[in-house]
Coordinates of C-alpha atoms and ligand atoms in Angstrom, one line a residue:
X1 CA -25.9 -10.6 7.0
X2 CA -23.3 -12.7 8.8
X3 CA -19.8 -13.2 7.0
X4 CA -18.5 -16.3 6.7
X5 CA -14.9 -16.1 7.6
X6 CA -13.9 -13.2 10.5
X7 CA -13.6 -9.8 9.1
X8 CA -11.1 -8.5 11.1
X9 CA -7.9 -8.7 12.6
X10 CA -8.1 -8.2 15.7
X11 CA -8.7 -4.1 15.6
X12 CA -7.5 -3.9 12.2
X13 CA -9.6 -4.7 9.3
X14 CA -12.9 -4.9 8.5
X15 CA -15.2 -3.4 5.9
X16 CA -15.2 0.4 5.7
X17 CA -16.9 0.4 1.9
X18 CA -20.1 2.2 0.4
X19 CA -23.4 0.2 1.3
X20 CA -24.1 -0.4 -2.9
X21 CA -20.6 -2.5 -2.9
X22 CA -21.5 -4.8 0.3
X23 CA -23.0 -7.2 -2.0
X24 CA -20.0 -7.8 -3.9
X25 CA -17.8 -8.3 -0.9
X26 CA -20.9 -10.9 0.5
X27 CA -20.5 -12.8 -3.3
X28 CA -16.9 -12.9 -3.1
X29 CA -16.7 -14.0 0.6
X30 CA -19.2 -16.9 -0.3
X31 CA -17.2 -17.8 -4.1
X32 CA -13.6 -18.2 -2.2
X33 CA -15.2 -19.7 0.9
X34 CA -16.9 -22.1 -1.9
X35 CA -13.6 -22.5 -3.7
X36 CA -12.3 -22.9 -0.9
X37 CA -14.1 -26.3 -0.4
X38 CA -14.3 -27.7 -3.5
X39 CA -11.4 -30.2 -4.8
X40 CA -12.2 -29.3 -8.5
X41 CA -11.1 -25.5 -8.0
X42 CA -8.0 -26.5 -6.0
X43 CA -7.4 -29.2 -8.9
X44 CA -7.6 -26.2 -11.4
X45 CA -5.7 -23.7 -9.8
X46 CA -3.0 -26.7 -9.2
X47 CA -2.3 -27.4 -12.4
X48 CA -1.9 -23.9 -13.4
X49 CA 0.4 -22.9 -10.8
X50 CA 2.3 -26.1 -11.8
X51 CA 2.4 -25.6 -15.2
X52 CA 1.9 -21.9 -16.0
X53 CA 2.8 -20.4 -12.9
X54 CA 6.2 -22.5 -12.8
X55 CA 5.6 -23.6 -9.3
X56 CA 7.0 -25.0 -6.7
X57 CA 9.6 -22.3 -7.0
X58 CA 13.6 -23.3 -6.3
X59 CA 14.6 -22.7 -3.2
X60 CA 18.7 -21.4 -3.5
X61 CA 21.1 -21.4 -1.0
X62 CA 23.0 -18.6 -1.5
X63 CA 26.6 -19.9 -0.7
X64 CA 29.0 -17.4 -2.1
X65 CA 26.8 -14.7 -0.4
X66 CA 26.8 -16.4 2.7
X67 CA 30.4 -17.3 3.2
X68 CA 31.4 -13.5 2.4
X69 CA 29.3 -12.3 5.3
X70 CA 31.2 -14.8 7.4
X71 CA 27.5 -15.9 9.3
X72 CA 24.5 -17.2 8.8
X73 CA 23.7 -19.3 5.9
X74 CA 21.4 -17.4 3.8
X75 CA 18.4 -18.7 1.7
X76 CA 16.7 -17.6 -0.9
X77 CA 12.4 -18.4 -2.0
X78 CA 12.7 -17.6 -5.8
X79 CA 9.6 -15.8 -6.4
X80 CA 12.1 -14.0 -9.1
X81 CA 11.4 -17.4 -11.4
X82 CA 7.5 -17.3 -11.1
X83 CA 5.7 -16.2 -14.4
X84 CA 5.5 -12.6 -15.1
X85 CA 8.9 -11.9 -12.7
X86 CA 7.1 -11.9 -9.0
X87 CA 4.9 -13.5 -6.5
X88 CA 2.0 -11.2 -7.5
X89 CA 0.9 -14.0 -10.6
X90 CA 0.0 -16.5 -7.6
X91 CA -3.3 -13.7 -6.3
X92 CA -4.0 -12.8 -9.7
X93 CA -4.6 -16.0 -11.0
X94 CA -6.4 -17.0 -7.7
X95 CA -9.3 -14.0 -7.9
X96 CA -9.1 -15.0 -11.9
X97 CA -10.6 -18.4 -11.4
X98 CA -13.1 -17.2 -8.6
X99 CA -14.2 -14.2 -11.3
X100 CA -15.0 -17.3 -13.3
X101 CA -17.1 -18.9 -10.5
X102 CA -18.8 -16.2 -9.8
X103 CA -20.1 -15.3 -13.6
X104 CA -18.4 -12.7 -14.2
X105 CA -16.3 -11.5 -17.5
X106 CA -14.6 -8.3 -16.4
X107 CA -11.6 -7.3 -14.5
X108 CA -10.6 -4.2 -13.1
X109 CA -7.5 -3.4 -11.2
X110 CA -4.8 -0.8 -10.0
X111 CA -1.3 -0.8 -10.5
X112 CA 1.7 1.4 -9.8
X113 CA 4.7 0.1 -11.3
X114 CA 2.9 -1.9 -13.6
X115 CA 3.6 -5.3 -12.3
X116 CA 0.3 -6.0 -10.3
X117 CA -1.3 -4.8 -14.1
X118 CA 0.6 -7.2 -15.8
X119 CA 0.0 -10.3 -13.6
X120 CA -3.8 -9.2 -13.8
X121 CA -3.9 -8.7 -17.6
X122 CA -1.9 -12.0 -18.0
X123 CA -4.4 -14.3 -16.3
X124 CA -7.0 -12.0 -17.9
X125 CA -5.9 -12.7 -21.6
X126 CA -5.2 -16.7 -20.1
X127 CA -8.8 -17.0 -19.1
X128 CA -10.6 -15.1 -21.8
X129 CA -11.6 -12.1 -19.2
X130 CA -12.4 -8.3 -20.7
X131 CA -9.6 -6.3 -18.0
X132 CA -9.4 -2.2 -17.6
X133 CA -6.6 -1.0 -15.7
X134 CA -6.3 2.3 -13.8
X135 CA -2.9 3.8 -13.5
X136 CA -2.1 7.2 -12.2
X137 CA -0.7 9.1 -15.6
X138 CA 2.4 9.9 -13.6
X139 CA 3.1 6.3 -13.5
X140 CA 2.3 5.9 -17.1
X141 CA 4.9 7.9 -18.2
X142 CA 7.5 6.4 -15.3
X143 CA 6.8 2.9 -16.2
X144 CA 6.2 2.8 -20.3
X145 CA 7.4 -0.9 -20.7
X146 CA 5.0 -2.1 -18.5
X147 CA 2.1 -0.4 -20.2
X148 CA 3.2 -1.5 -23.4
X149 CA 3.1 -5.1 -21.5
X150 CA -0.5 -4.4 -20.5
X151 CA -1.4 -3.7 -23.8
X152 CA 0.1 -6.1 -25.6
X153 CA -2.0 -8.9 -23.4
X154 CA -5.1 -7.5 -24.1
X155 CA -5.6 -5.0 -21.8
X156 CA -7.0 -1.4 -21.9
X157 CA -5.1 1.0 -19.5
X158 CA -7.1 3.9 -18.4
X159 CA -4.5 6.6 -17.2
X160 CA -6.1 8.7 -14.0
X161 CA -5.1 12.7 -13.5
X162 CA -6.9 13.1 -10.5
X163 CA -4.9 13.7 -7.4
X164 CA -1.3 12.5 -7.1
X165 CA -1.9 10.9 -10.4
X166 CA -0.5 8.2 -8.9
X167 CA -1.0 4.7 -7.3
X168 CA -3.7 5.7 -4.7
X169 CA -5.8 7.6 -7.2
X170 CA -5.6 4.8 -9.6
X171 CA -7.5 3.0 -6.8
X172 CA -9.9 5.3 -6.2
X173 CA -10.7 4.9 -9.5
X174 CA -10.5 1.3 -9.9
X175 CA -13.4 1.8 -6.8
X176 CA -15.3 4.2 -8.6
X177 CA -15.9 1.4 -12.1
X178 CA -16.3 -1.1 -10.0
X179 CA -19.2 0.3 -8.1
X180 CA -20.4 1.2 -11.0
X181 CA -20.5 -1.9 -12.8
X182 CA -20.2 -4.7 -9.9
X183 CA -22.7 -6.6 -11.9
X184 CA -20.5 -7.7 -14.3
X185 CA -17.0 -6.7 -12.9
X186 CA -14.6 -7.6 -9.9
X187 CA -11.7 -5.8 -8.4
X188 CA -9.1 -7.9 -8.8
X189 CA -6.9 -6.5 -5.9
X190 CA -3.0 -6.5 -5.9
X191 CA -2.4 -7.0 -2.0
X192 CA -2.9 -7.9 1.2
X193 CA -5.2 -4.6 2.0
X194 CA -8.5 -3.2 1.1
X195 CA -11.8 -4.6 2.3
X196 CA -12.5 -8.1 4.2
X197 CA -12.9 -10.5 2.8
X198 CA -9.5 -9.5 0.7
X199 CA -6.5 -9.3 3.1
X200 CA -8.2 -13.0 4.2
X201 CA -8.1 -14.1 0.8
X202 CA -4.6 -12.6 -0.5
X203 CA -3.1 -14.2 2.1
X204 CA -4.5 -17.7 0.9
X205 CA -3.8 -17.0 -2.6
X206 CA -0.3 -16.1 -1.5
X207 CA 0.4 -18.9 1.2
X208 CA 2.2 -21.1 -1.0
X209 CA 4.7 -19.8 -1.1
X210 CA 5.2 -20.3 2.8
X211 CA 4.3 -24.0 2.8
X212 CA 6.5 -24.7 -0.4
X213 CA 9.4 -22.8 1.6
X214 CA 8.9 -24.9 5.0
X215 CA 9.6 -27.9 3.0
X216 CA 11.9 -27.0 1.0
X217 CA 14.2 -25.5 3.7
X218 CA 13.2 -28.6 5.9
X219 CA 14.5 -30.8 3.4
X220 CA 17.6 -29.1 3.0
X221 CA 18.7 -28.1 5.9
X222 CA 17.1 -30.7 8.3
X223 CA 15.6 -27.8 10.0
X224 CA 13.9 -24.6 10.3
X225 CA 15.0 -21.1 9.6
X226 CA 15.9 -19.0 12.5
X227 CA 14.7 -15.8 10.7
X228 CA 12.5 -15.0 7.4
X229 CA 12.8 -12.2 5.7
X230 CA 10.3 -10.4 3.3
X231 CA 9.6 -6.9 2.2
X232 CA 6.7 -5.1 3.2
X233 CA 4.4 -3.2 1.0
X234 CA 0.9 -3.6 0.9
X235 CA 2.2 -7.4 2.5
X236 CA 1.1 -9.9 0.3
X237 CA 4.2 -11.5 -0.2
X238 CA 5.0 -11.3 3.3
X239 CA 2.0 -13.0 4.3
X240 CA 2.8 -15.4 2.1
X241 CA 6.1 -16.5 3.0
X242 CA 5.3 -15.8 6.7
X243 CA 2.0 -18.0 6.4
X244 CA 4.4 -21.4 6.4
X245 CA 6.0 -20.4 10.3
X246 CA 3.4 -18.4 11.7
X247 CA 2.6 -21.5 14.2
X248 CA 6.8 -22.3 14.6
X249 CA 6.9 -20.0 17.5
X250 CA 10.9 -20.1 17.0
X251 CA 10.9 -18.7 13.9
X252 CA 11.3 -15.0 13.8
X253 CA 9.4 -13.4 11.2
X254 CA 10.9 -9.5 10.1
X255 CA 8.9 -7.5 7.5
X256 CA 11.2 -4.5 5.7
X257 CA 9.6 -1.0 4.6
X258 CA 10.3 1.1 2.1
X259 CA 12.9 3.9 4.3
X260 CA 13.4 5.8 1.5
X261 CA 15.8 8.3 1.6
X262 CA 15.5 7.8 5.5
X263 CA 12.8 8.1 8.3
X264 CA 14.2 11.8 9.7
X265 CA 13.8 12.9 5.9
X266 CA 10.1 12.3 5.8
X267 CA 10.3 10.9 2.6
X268 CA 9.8 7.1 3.3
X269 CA 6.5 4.4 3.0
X270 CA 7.8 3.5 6.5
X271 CA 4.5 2.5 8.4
X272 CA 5.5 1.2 11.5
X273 CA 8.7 3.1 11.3
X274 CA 7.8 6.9 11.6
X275 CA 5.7 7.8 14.9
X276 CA 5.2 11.1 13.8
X277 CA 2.9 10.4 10.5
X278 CA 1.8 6.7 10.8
X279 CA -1.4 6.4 12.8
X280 CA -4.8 4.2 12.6
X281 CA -7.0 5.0 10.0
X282 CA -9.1 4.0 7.5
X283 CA -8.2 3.9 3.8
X284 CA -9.7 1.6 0.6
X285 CA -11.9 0.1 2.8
X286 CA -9.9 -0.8 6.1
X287 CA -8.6 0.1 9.2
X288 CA -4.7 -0.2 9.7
X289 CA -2.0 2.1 10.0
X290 CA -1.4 5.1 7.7
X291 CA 1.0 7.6 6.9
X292 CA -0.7 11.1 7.7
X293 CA -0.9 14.4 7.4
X294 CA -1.5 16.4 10.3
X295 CA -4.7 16.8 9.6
X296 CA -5.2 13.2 8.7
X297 CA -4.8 13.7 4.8
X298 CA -2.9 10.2 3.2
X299 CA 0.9 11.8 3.2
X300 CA 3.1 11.9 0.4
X301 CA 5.5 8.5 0.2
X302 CA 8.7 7.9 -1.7
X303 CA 10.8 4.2 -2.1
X304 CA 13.4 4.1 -5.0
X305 CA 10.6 0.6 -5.6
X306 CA 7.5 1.7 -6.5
X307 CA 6.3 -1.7 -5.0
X308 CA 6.5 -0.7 -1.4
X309 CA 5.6 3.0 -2.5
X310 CA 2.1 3.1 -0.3
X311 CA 0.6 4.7 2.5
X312 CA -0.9 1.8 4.1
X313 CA 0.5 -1.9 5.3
X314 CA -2.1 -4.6 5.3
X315 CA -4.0 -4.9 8.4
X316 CA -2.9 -8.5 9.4
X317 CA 0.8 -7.2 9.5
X318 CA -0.6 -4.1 11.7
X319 CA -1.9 -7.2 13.7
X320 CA 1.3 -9.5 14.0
X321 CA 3.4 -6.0 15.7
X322 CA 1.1 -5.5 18.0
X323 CA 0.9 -9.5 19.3
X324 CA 4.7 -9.3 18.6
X325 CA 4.6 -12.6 16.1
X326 CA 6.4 -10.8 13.2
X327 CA 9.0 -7.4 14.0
X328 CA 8.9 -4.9 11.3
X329 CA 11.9 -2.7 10.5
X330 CA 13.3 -0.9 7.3
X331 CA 16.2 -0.2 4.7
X332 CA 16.5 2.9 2.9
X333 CA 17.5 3.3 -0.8
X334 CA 20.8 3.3 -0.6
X335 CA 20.8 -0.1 1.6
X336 CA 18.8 -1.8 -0.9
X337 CA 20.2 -0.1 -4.0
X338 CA 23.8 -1.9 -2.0
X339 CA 21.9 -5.0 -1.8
X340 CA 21.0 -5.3 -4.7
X341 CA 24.5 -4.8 -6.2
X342 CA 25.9 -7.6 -3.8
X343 CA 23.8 -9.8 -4.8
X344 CA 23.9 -9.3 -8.5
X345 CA 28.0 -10.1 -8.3
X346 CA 27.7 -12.9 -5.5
X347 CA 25.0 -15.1 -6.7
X348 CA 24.3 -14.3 -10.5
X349 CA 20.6 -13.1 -9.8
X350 CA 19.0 -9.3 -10.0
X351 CA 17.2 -8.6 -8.0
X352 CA 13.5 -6.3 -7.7
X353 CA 14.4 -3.1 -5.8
X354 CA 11.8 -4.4 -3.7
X355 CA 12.9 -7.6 -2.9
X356 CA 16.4 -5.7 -2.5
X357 CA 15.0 -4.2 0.4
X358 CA 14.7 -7.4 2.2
X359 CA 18.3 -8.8 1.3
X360 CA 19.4 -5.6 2.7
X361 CA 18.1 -6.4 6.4
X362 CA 20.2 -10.2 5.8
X363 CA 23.6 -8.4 5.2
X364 CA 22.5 -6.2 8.0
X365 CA 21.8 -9.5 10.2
X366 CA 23.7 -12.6 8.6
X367 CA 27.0 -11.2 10.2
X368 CA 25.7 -10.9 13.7
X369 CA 24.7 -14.8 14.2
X370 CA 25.7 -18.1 13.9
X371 CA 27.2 -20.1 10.8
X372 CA 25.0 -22.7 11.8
X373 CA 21.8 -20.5 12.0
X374 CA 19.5 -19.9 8.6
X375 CA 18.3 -17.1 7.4
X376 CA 15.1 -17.6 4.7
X377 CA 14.6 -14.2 2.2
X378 CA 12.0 -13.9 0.2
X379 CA 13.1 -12.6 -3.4
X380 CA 9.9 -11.4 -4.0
X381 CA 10.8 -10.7 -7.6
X382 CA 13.3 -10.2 -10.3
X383 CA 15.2 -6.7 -11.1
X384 CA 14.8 -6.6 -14.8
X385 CA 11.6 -4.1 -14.7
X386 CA 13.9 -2.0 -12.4
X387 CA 17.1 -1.2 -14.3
X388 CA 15.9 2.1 -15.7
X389 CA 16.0 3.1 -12.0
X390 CA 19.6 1.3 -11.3
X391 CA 21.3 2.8 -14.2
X392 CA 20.1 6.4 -13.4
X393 CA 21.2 6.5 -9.9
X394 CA 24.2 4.2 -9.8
X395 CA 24.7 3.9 -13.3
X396 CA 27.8 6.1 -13.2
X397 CA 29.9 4.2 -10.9
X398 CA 29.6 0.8 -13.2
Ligands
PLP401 C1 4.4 -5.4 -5.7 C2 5.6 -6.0 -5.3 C3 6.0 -6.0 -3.9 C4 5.2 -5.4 -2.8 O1 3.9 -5.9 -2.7 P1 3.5 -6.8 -1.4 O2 2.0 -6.9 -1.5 O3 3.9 -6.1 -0.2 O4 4.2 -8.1 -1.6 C5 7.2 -6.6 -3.5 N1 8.0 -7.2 -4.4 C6 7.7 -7.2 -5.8 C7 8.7 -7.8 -6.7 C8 6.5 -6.6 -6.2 O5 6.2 -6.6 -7.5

């Protein structure tokens, strides 16, 4: 059968997935292509990014911050003020209402940190949907508030031992019930990865957050930004924030990874950064670029943010190198444990290590151009899930 909407991107992509599970992409490709078209879904999910979600987010210009670095004014796209802390609400609650459409009553999901779990049992327990979530036990017993989150909305977390008993096992998995019980049950997916028609649709459910930004900086700057900034793990919010400029050839568009404690140390989730491990493969269902063993095992990846903590970047970012449109680069834990400091004491907001990650590259850039250039960062989301982390590695100099 023909899809709908094309499956891949460019060479990246496409639908690397067990022939019992094809049907369920097919449905889903046809319910969000439907959605798509239909005013009374848009209506619906409107209103509840308006007045559930919190949306539009503020945009803030980050004055104090920007006068210190003595360049660029520096902007910030609060995804930090969403519902649930981060961006990830804006997917979730997306997939939720095409469940819905498509007559289904279960969930299923992955999560590492916790935070893609807690978006997805959130719009679970808001639309009445039963919602299972795999987490790697490791995880568990890394991210306890989180779980307790999960639980407390409704949700059953199912800890996973196999493997790493981490992130990518939980998706295996996730995989593994879902096959089993597609009937009834849809992998609701945290990111802009896994099998078409996903990355497709992530990025839809994420754009928002690029068109409210290209108005917003419009508005109050008269102009648009000279560089966006967003941090890179699986890429949804990068899509999303990228989305609004992708055709404002101008603009330049930089993704950060996760560099860990730096590229030379092979420990890092630095895709396009480390030649050595990263090359094409296929993993959850598509083709991008992976960090590898030699013998093409999924490597071992460490980011003080368990957000960008992942062997694989969504294949529409693998696509946007290679043309050149976006330039992806990294910061290491230390640059984004800094950033994340300096902007704590400049502008009053904490930060997501994640998120931190892409401040980082502004210091790095803001002093190096123009006072009347802008810089747009995408605060992905807020640091309160991460002090744990903070406290035990530069708790002692406070
Ligand atoms: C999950 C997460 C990320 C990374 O995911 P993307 O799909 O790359 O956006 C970044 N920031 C925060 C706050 C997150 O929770």
């Amino acid at each position: 059968m023909k899809s709908l909407l094309p499956t891949k991107f460019g060479p990246y992509g496409g639908q690397f997935v067990p022939e019992t599970l094809m049907p369920a992409l097919i449905e889903l490709e046809s319910a969000f292509v439907q959605a798509q078209n239909d005013p009374l879904f848009h209506r619906e999910y409107d209103q509840l990014l308006a007045n559930y979600v919190g949306r539009p987010t503020p945009l803030t210009y980050a004055k104090r911050l920007s006068e210190i670095l003595g360049g660029a004014q520096i902007f910030l796209k609060r995804e930090d003020l969403a519902h649930t802390g981060a961006h990830k609400i804006n997917n979730a609650l997306g997939q939720a209402l095409l469940v819905k459409r498509m007559g289904k009553h279960r969930v299923v999901a992955e999560t590492g940190a916790g935070q893609h779990g807690v978006a997805t049992a959130t719009v679970s327990a808001l639309l009445g949907l039963e919602c299972v979530i795999y987490m790697g036990a490791v995880d568990i017993a890394r991210q306890e508030p989180n779980v307790f989150r999960m639980k407390l909305l409704g949700a059953e977390v199912r800890p996973v031992k196999s493997g790493t008993q981490t992130l990518k096992d939980a998706i295996n998995e996730a995989i593994r019930d879902w096959v089993t019980n597609v009937e009834n049950t849809h992998y609701l997916l945290g990111s802009a990865l896994g099998p078409h028609p996903y990355p497709t649709m992530v990025h839809t459910f994420q754009s928002m957050i690029g068109r409210e930004a290209r108005a917003q900086i419009l508005a109050e700057t008269g102009r648009l930004p000279d560089t966006v900034i967003a941090c890179v793990g699986g890429g949804s919010n990068a899509i999303g924030i990228f989305s609004g400029f992708l055709e404002d050839k101008q603009v330049e568009l930089i993704g950060v990874e996760a560099g860990g404690q730096g590229i030379l140390s092979g420990k890092h989730a630095a895709r396009f950064g480390d030649e050595t491990k990263a090359r094409i493969g296929v993993i959850h269902g598509t083709k991008t670029f992976v960090l590898q063993t030699p013998d093409g095992q999924i490597a071992d990846t460490h980011s003080i943010s368990a957000g960008l903590d992942y062997a694989a970047i969504g294949p529409e970012h693998a696509m946007l190198r290679d043309s050149e449109r976006a330039f992806y680069t990294s910061a290491t834990d230390s640059e984004a444990l800094n950033a994340f400091s300096v902007l704590c004491k400049t502008e009053g907001i904490i930060p997501a290590l994640e998120s931190s990650h892409a401040v980082a590259e502004a210091l790095k850039r803001a002093p190096t151009m123009r006072k009347d250039q802008v810089i747009l960062v995408n605060l992905s989301g807020r640091g309160d899930k991460d002090l744990n982390t903070v406290i035990n590695t530069i708790g002692g100099i406070l």
